[in-house]
XYZ file of N, CA and C in Angstrom:
336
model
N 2.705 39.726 42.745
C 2.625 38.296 42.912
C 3.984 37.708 43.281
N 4.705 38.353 43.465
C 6.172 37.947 44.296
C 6.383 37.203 44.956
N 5.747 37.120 45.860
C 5.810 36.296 47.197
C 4.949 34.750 47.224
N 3.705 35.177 46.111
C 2.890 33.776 46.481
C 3.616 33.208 45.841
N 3.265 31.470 46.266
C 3.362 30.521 45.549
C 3.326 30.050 44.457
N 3.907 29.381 43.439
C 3.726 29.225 41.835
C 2.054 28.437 41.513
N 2.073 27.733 42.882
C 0.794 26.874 42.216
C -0.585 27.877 42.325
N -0.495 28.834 43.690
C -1.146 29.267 43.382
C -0.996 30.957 42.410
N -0.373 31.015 42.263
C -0.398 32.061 40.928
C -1.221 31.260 39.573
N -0.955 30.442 39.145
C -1.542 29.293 38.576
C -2.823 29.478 38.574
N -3.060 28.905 39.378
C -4.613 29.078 40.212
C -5.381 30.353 39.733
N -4.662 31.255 40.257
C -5.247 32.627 39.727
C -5.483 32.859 38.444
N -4.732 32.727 38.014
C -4.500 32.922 36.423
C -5.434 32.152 35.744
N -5.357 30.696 36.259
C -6.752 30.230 35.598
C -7.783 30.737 35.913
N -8.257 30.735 37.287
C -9.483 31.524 37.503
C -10.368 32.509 36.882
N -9.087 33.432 36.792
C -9.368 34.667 35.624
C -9.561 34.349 34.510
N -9.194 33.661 34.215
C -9.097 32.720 32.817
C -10.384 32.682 32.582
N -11.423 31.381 33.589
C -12.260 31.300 33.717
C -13.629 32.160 33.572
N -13.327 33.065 34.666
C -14.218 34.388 34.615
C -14.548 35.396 33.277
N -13.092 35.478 32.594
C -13.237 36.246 31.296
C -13.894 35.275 30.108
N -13.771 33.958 30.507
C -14.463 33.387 29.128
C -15.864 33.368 29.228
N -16.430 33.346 30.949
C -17.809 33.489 31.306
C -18.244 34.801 30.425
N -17.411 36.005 31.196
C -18.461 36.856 30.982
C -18.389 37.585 29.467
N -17.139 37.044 28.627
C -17.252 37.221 27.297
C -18.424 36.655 26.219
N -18.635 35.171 26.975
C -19.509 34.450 26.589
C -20.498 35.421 26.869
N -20.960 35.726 27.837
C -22.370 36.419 27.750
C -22.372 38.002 26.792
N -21.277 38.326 27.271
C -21.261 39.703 25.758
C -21.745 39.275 24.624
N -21.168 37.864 24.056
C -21.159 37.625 22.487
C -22.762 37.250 22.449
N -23.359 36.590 23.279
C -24.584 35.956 23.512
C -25.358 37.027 22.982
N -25.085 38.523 23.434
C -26.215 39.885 23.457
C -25.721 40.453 21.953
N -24.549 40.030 21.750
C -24.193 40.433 20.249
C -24.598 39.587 19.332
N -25.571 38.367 19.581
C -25.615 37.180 18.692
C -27.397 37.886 18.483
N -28.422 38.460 19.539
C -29.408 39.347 19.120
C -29.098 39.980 18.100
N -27.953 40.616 17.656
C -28.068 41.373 16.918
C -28.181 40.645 15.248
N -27.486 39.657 14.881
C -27.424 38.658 14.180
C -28.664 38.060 13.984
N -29.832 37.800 15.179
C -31.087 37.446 15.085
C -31.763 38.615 14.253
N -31.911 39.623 14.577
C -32.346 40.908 14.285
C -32.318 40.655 12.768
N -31.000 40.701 12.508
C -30.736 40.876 11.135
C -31.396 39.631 10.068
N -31.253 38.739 10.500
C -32.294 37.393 9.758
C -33.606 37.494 10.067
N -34.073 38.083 11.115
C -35.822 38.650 10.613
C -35.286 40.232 9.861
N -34.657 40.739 9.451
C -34.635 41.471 8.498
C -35.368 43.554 9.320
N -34.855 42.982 10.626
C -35.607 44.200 11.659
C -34.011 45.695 11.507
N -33.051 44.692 10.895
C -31.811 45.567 10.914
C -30.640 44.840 9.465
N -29.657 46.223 9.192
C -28.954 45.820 8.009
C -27.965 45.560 8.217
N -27.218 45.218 7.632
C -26.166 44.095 7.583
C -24.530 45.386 8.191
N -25.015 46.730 8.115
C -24.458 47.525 8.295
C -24.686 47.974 10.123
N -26.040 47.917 9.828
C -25.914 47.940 11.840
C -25.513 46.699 12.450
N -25.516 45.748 12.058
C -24.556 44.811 12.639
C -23.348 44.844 12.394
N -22.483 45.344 11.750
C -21.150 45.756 11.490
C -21.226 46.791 11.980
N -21.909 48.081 12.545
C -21.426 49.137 13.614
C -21.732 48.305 15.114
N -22.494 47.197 15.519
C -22.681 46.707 16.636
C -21.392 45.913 16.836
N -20.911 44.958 15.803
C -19.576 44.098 16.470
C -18.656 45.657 16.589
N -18.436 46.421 15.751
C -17.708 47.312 16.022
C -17.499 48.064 17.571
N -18.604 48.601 18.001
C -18.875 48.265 19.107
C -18.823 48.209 20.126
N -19.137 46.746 19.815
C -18.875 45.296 20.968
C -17.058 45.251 21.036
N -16.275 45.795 19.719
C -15.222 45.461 20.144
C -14.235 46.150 20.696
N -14.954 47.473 20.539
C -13.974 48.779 21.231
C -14.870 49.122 22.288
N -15.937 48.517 22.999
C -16.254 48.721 24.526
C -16.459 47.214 25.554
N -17.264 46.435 25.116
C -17.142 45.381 25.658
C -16.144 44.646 25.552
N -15.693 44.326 24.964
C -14.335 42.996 23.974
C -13.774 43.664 25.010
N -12.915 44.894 25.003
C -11.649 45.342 25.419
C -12.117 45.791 26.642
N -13.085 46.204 27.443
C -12.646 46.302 28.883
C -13.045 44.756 29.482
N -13.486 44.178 29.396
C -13.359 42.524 29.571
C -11.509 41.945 29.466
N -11.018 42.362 28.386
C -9.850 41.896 28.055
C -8.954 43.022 29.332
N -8.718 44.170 29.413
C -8.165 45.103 30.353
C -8.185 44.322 31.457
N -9.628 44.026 32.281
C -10.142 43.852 33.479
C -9.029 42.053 33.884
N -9.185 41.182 32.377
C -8.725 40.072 33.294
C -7.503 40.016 32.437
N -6.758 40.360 32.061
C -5.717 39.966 31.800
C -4.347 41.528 31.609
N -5.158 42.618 31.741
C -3.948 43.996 32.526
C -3.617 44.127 33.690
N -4.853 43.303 34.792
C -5.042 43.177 35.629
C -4.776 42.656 36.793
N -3.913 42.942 37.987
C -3.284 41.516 38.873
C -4.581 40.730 38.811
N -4.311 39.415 38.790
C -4.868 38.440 38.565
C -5.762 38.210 39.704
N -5.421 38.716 41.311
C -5.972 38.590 42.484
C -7.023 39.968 42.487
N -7.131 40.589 42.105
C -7.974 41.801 41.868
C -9.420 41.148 40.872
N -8.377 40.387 39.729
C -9.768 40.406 38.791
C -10.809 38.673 39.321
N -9.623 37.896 39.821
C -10.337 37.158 40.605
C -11.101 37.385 41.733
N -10.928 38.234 42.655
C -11.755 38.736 43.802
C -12.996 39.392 43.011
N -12.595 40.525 41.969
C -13.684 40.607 41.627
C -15.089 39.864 40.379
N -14.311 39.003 40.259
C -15.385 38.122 39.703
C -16.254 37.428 40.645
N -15.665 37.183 41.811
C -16.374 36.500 43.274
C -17.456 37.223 43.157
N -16.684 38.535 43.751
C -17.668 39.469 44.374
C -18.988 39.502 43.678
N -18.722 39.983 42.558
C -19.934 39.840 41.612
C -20.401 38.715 40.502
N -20.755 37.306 41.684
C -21.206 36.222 41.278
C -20.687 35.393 40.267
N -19.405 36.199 39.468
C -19.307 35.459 37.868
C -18.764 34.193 38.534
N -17.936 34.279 39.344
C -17.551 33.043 39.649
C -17.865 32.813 41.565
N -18.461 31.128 41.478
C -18.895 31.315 42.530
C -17.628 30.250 43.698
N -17.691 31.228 44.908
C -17.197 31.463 46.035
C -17.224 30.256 46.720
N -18.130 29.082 46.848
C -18.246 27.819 47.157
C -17.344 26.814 46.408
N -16.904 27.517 45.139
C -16.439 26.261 44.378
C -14.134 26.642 44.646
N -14.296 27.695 45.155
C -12.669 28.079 45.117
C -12.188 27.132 46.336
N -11.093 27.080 45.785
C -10.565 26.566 46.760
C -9.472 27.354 48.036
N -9.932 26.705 49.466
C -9.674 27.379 50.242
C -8.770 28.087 50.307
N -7.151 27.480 49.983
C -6.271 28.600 50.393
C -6.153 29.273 48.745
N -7.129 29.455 48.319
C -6.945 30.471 47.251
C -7.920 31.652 47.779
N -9.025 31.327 48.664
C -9.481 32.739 49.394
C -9.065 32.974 50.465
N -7.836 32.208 50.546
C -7.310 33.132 51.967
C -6.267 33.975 51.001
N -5.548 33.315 50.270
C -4.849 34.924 49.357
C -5.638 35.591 48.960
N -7.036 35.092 48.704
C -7.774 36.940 47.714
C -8.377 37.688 49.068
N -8.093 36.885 50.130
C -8.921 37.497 51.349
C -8.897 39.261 51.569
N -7.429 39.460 51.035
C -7.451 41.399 51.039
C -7.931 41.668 50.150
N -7.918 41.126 48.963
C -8.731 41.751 47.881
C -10.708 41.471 48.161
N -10.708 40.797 48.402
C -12.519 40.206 48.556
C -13.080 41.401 49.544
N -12.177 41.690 50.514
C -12.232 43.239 51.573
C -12.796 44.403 51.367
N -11.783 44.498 50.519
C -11.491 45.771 49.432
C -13.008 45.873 49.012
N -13.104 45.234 48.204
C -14.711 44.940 47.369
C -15.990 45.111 47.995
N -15.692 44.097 48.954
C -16.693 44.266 50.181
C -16.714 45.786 50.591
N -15.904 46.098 51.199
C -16.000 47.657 52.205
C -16.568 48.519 50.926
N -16.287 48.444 49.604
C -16.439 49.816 48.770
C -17.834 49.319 48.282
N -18.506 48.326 48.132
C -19.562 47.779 48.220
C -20.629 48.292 49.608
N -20.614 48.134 50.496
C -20.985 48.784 52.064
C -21.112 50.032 51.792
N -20.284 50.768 51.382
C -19.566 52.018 51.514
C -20.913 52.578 50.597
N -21.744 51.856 49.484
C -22.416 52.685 48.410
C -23.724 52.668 48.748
């Protein structure tokens, strides 16, 4: 990120920002079944303590890896790519910087 601009580094960073609270939100959502489960009494209070467990050494943490180990233009392109965040709402010269990354995605996408 050397070269871009501060505002849009910014930009990015929120973005990602954005994207990881989406799709965390939906992790916790599938971990909150499990919590249902347990108040109709279908599971014990112990399989829900091996499920957050888990949730927090596979989902939690490659969510956390993906947007924040991550150049920020990588994990933003790929949230595009795969709908989390949508492509109509960015602003323009922020997809002309992810434009090599959105590529990338695209071609290895084609490619399968």
């Amino acid at each position: 990120m050397d070269q871009i601009p501060k505002k849009i580094q910014r930009a990015l960073r929120e973005l990602a920002g954005r994207a990881y609270e989406i799709e965390l939100g939906r992790a916790l959502a599938e971990l909150r079944g499990e919590f249902d489960r347990l108040q109709r009494g279908e599971v014990t209070a112990f399989d829900v303590a091996e499920s957050i467990h888990r949730f927090h050494q596979g989902a939690a943490r490659d969510l956390y890896l993906t947007y924040t180990h991550r150049h920020p233009k990588a994990a933003v392109a790929y949230a595009i790519q795969t709908g989390i965040l949508d492509r109509t709402q960015i602003a323009p010269d922020l997809l002309k910087e992810l434009s090599g990354a959105l590529s990338m995605y695209e071609a290895s996408e084609s490619a399968q």
